[in-house]
Short mmCIF file of C-alpha atoms in Angstrom, two decimals:
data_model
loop_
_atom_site.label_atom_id
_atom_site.label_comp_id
_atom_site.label_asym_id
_atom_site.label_seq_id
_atom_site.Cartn_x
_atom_site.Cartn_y
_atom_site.Cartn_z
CA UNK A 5 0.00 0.00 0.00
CA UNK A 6 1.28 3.49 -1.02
CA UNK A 7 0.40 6.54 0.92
CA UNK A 8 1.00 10.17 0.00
CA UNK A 9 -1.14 12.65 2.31
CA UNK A 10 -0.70 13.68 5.97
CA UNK A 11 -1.40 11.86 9.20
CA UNK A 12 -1.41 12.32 12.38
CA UNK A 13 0.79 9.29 13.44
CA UNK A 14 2.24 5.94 11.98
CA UNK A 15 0.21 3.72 14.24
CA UNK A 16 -2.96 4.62 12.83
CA UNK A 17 -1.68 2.15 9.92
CA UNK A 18 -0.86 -0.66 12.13
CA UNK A 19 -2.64 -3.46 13.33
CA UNK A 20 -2.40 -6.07 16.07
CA UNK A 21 0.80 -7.97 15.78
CA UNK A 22 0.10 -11.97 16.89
CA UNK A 23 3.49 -11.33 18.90
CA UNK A 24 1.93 -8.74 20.96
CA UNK A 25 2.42 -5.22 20.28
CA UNK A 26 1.75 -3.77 16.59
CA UNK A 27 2.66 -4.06 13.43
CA UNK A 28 3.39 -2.63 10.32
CA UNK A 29 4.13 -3.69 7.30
CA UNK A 30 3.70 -4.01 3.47
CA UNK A 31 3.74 -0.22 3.33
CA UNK A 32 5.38 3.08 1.56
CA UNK A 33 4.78 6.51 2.71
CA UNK A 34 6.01 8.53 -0.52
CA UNK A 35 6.19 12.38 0.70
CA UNK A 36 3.54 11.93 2.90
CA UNK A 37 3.96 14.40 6.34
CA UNK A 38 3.40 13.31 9.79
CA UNK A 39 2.48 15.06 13.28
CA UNK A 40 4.43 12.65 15.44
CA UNK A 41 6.59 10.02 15.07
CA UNK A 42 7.36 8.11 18.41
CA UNK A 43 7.51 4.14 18.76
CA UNK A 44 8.24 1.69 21.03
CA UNK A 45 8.95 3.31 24.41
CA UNK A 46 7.27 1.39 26.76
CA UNK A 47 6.54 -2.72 26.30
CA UNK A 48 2.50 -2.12 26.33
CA UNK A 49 3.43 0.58 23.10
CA UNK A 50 5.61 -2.21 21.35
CA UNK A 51 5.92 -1.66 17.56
CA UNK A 52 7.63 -3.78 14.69
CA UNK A 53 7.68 -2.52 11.26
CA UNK A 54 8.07 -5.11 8.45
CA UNK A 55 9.08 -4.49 4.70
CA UNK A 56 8.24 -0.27 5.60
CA UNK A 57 9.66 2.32 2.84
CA UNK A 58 9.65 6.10 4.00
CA UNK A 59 10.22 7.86 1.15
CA UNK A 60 10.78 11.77 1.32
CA UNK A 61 8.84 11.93 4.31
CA UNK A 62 8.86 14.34 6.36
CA UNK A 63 7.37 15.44 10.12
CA UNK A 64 5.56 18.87 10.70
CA UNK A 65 6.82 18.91 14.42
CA UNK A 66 8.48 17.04 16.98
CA UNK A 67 11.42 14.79 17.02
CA UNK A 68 11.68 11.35 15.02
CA UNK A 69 12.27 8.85 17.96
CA UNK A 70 12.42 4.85 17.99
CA UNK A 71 12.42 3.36 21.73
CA UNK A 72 13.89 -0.07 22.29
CA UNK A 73 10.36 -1.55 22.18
CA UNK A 74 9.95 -1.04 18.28
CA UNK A 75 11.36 -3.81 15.65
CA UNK A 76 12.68 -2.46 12.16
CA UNK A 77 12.85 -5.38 9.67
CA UNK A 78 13.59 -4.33 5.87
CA UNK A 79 12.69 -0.72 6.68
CA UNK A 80 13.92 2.05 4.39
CA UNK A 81 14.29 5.88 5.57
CA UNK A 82 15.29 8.04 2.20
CA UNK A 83 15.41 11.69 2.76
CA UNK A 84 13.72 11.30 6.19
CA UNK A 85 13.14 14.68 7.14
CA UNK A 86 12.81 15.35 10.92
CA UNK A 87 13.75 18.08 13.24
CA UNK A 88 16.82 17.43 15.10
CA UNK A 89 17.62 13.78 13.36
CA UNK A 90 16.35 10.52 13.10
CA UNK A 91 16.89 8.96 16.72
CA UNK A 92 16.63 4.94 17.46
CA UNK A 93 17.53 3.13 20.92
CA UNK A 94 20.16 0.80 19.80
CA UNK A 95 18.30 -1.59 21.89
CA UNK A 96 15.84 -1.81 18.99
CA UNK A 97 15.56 -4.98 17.35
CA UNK A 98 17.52 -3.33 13.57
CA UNK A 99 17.48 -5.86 10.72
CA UNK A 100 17.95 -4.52 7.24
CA UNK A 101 17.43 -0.72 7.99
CA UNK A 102 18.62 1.38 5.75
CA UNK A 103 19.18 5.07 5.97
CA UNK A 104 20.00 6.83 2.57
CA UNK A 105 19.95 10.62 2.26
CA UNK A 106 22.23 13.98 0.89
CA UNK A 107 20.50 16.06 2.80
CA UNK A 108 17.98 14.36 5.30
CA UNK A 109 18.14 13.20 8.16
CA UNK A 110 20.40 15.75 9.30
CA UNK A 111 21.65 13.41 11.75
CA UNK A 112 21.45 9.54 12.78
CA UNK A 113 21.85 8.67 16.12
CA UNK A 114 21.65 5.14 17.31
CA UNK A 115 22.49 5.03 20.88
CA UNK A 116 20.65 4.32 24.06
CA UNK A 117 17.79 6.27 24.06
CA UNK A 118 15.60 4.57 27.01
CA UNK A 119 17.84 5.84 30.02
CA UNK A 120 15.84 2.94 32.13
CA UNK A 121 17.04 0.16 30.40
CA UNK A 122 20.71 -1.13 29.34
CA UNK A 123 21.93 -0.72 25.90
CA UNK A 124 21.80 -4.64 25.11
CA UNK A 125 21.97 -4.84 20.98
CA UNK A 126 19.63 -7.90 19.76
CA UNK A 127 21.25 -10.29 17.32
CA UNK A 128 20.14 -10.53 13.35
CA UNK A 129 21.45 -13.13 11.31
CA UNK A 130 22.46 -10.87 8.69
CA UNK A 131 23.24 -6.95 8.75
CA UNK A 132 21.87 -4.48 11.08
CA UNK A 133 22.48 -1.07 9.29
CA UNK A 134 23.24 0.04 6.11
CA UNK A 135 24.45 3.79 6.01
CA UNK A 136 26.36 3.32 2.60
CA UNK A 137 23.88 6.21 0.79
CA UNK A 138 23.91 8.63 3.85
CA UNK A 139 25.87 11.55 3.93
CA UNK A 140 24.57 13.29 7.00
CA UNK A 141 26.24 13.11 10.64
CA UNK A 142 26.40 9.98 12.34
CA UNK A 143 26.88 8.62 15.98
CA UNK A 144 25.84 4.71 16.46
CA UNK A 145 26.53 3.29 19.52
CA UNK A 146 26.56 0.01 21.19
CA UNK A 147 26.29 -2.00 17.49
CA UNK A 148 28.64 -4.43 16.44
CA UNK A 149 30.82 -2.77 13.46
CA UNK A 150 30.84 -6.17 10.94
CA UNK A 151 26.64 -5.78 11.34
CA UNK A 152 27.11 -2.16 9.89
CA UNK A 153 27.43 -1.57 5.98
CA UNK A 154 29.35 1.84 5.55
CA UNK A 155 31.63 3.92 3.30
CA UNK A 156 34.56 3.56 4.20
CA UNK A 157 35.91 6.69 3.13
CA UNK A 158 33.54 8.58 4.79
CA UNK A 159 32.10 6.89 7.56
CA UNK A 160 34.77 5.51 10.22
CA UNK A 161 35.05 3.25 13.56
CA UNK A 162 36.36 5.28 16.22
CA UNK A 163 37.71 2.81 18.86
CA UNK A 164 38.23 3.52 22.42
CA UNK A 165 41.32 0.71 22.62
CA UNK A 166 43.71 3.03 20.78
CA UNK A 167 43.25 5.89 22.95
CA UNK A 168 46.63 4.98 24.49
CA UNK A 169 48.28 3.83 21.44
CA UNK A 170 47.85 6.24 19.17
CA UNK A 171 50.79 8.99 19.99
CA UNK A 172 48.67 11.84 19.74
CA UNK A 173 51.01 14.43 20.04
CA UNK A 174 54.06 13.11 17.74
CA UNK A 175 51.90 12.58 14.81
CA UNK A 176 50.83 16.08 15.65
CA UNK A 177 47.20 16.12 16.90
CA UNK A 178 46.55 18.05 20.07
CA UNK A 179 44.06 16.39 22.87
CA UNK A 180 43.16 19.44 24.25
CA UNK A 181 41.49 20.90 21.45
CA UNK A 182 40.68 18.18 18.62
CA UNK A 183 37.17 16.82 18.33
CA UNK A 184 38.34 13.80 16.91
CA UNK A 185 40.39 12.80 19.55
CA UNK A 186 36.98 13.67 21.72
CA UNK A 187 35.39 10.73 19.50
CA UNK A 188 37.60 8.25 20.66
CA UNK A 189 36.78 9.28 24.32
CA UNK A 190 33.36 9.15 23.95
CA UNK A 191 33.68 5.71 22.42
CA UNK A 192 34.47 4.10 25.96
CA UNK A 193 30.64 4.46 26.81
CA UNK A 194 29.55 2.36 24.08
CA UNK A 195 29.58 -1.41 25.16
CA UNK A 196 31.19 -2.52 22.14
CA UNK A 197 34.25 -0.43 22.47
CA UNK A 198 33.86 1.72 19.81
CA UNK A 199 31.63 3.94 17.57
CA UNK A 200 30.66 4.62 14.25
CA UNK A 201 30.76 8.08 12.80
CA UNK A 202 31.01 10.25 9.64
CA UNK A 203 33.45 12.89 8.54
CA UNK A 204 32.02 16.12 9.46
CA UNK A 205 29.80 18.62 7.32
CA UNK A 206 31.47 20.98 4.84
CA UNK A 207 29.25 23.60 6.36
CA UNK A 208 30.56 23.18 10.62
CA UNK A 209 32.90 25.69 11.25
CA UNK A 210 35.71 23.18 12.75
CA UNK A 211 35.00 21.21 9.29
CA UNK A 212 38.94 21.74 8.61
CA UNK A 213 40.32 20.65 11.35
CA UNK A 214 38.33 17.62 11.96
CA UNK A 215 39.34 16.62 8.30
CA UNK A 216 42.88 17.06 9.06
CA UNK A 217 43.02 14.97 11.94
CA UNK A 218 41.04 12.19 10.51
CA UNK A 219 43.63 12.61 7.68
CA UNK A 220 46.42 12.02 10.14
CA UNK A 221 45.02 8.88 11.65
CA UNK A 222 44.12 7.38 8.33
CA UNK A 223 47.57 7.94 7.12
CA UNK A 224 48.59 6.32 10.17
CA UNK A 225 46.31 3.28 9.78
CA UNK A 226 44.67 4.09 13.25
CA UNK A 227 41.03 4.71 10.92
#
């Protein structure tokens, strides 16, 4: 089923899922404009989406939000367009989502989201992610990198073990003061170790000097 007009919320399309919950699925929202779009943040709101394709959708307020009650399988978000980027709880269940977009989401965060509950990634049999077609900033926490599909000269696994092996300050990057070196800092939070993110927008003002040091650490092998 194609839909093209604006709604109030997703869930008005779902229907009782046999495994509790709701579900999804069959569908493709082609520029079609939402009100709200928050799922699974409680285990009596439980949500799965099944074979889903948002298509130049966009919301006209509120934040884009996926709680680690909501299942994603073979669910497509192409120039998503939500205020503040396209959040999920990495505790989601996330097989076969893809993200593609030049310009929206401006973000994608994947990272614990439900503050009451531990970050615990469930297992798919194949991959979780694919951010191969996004451009946009990226922070994804707590997902195993080999379940991740990205582009590898943009996109990059910033790994909390080398914080004390890289020599920071002989191949000439400064602690105090890169953001980079910030990314493999915050990487100790994520319970795999490490983090996925993207080289930074053309448009931020530290764009320069964030290249540069990922430069450095590439030509190092440390990315």
């Amino acid at each position: 089923m194609i839909y093209q007009e604006n709604y109030r919320s997703i869930k008005q399309f779902s229907k009782p899922d046999i495994n509790g919950g709701n579900l999804l699925e069959d569908s493709k929202f082609v520029k079609s404009t939402f009100r709200e779009f928050l799922l699974g943040f409680g285990s009596n709101t439980k949500m799965r989406l099944r074979n889903v394709d948002f298509i130049g959708t966009k919301l006209s307020a509120g934040r884009a939000m996926l709680g680690r009650f909501t299942e994603l399988e073979n669910v497509l978000f192409e120039e998503f367009q939500c205020a503040y980027g396209l959040s999920i709880d990495s505790g989601a269940l996330l097989d076969r989502v893809s993200i593609v977009g030049k310009k929206y989401p401006s973000s994608l965060f994947v990272k614990r989201v439900s503050l009451d509950f531990e970050p615990d990634y469930k297992p798919v049999d194949g991959w979780s992610l694919d951010i191969r077609e996004y451009f946009g900033n990226v922070e994804i926490y707590n997902v195993p990198k080999e379940k991740v599909l990205l582009d590898p000269s943009r996109q990059f696994v910033f790994d909390s073990r080398l914080l004390d092996v890289i020599p920071w300050e002989e191949i000439g990057i400064d602690v105090e003061t890169s953001f980079i070196y910030s990314r493999f800092r915050f990487a100790k939070t994520s319970s795999t170790g490490y983090t996925i993110g993207a080289a930074p927008s053309k448009k931020k003002k530290t764009f320069m000097a964030e290249m540069r040091d990922i430069e450095i650490l590439r030509d190092n092998g440390f990315l």
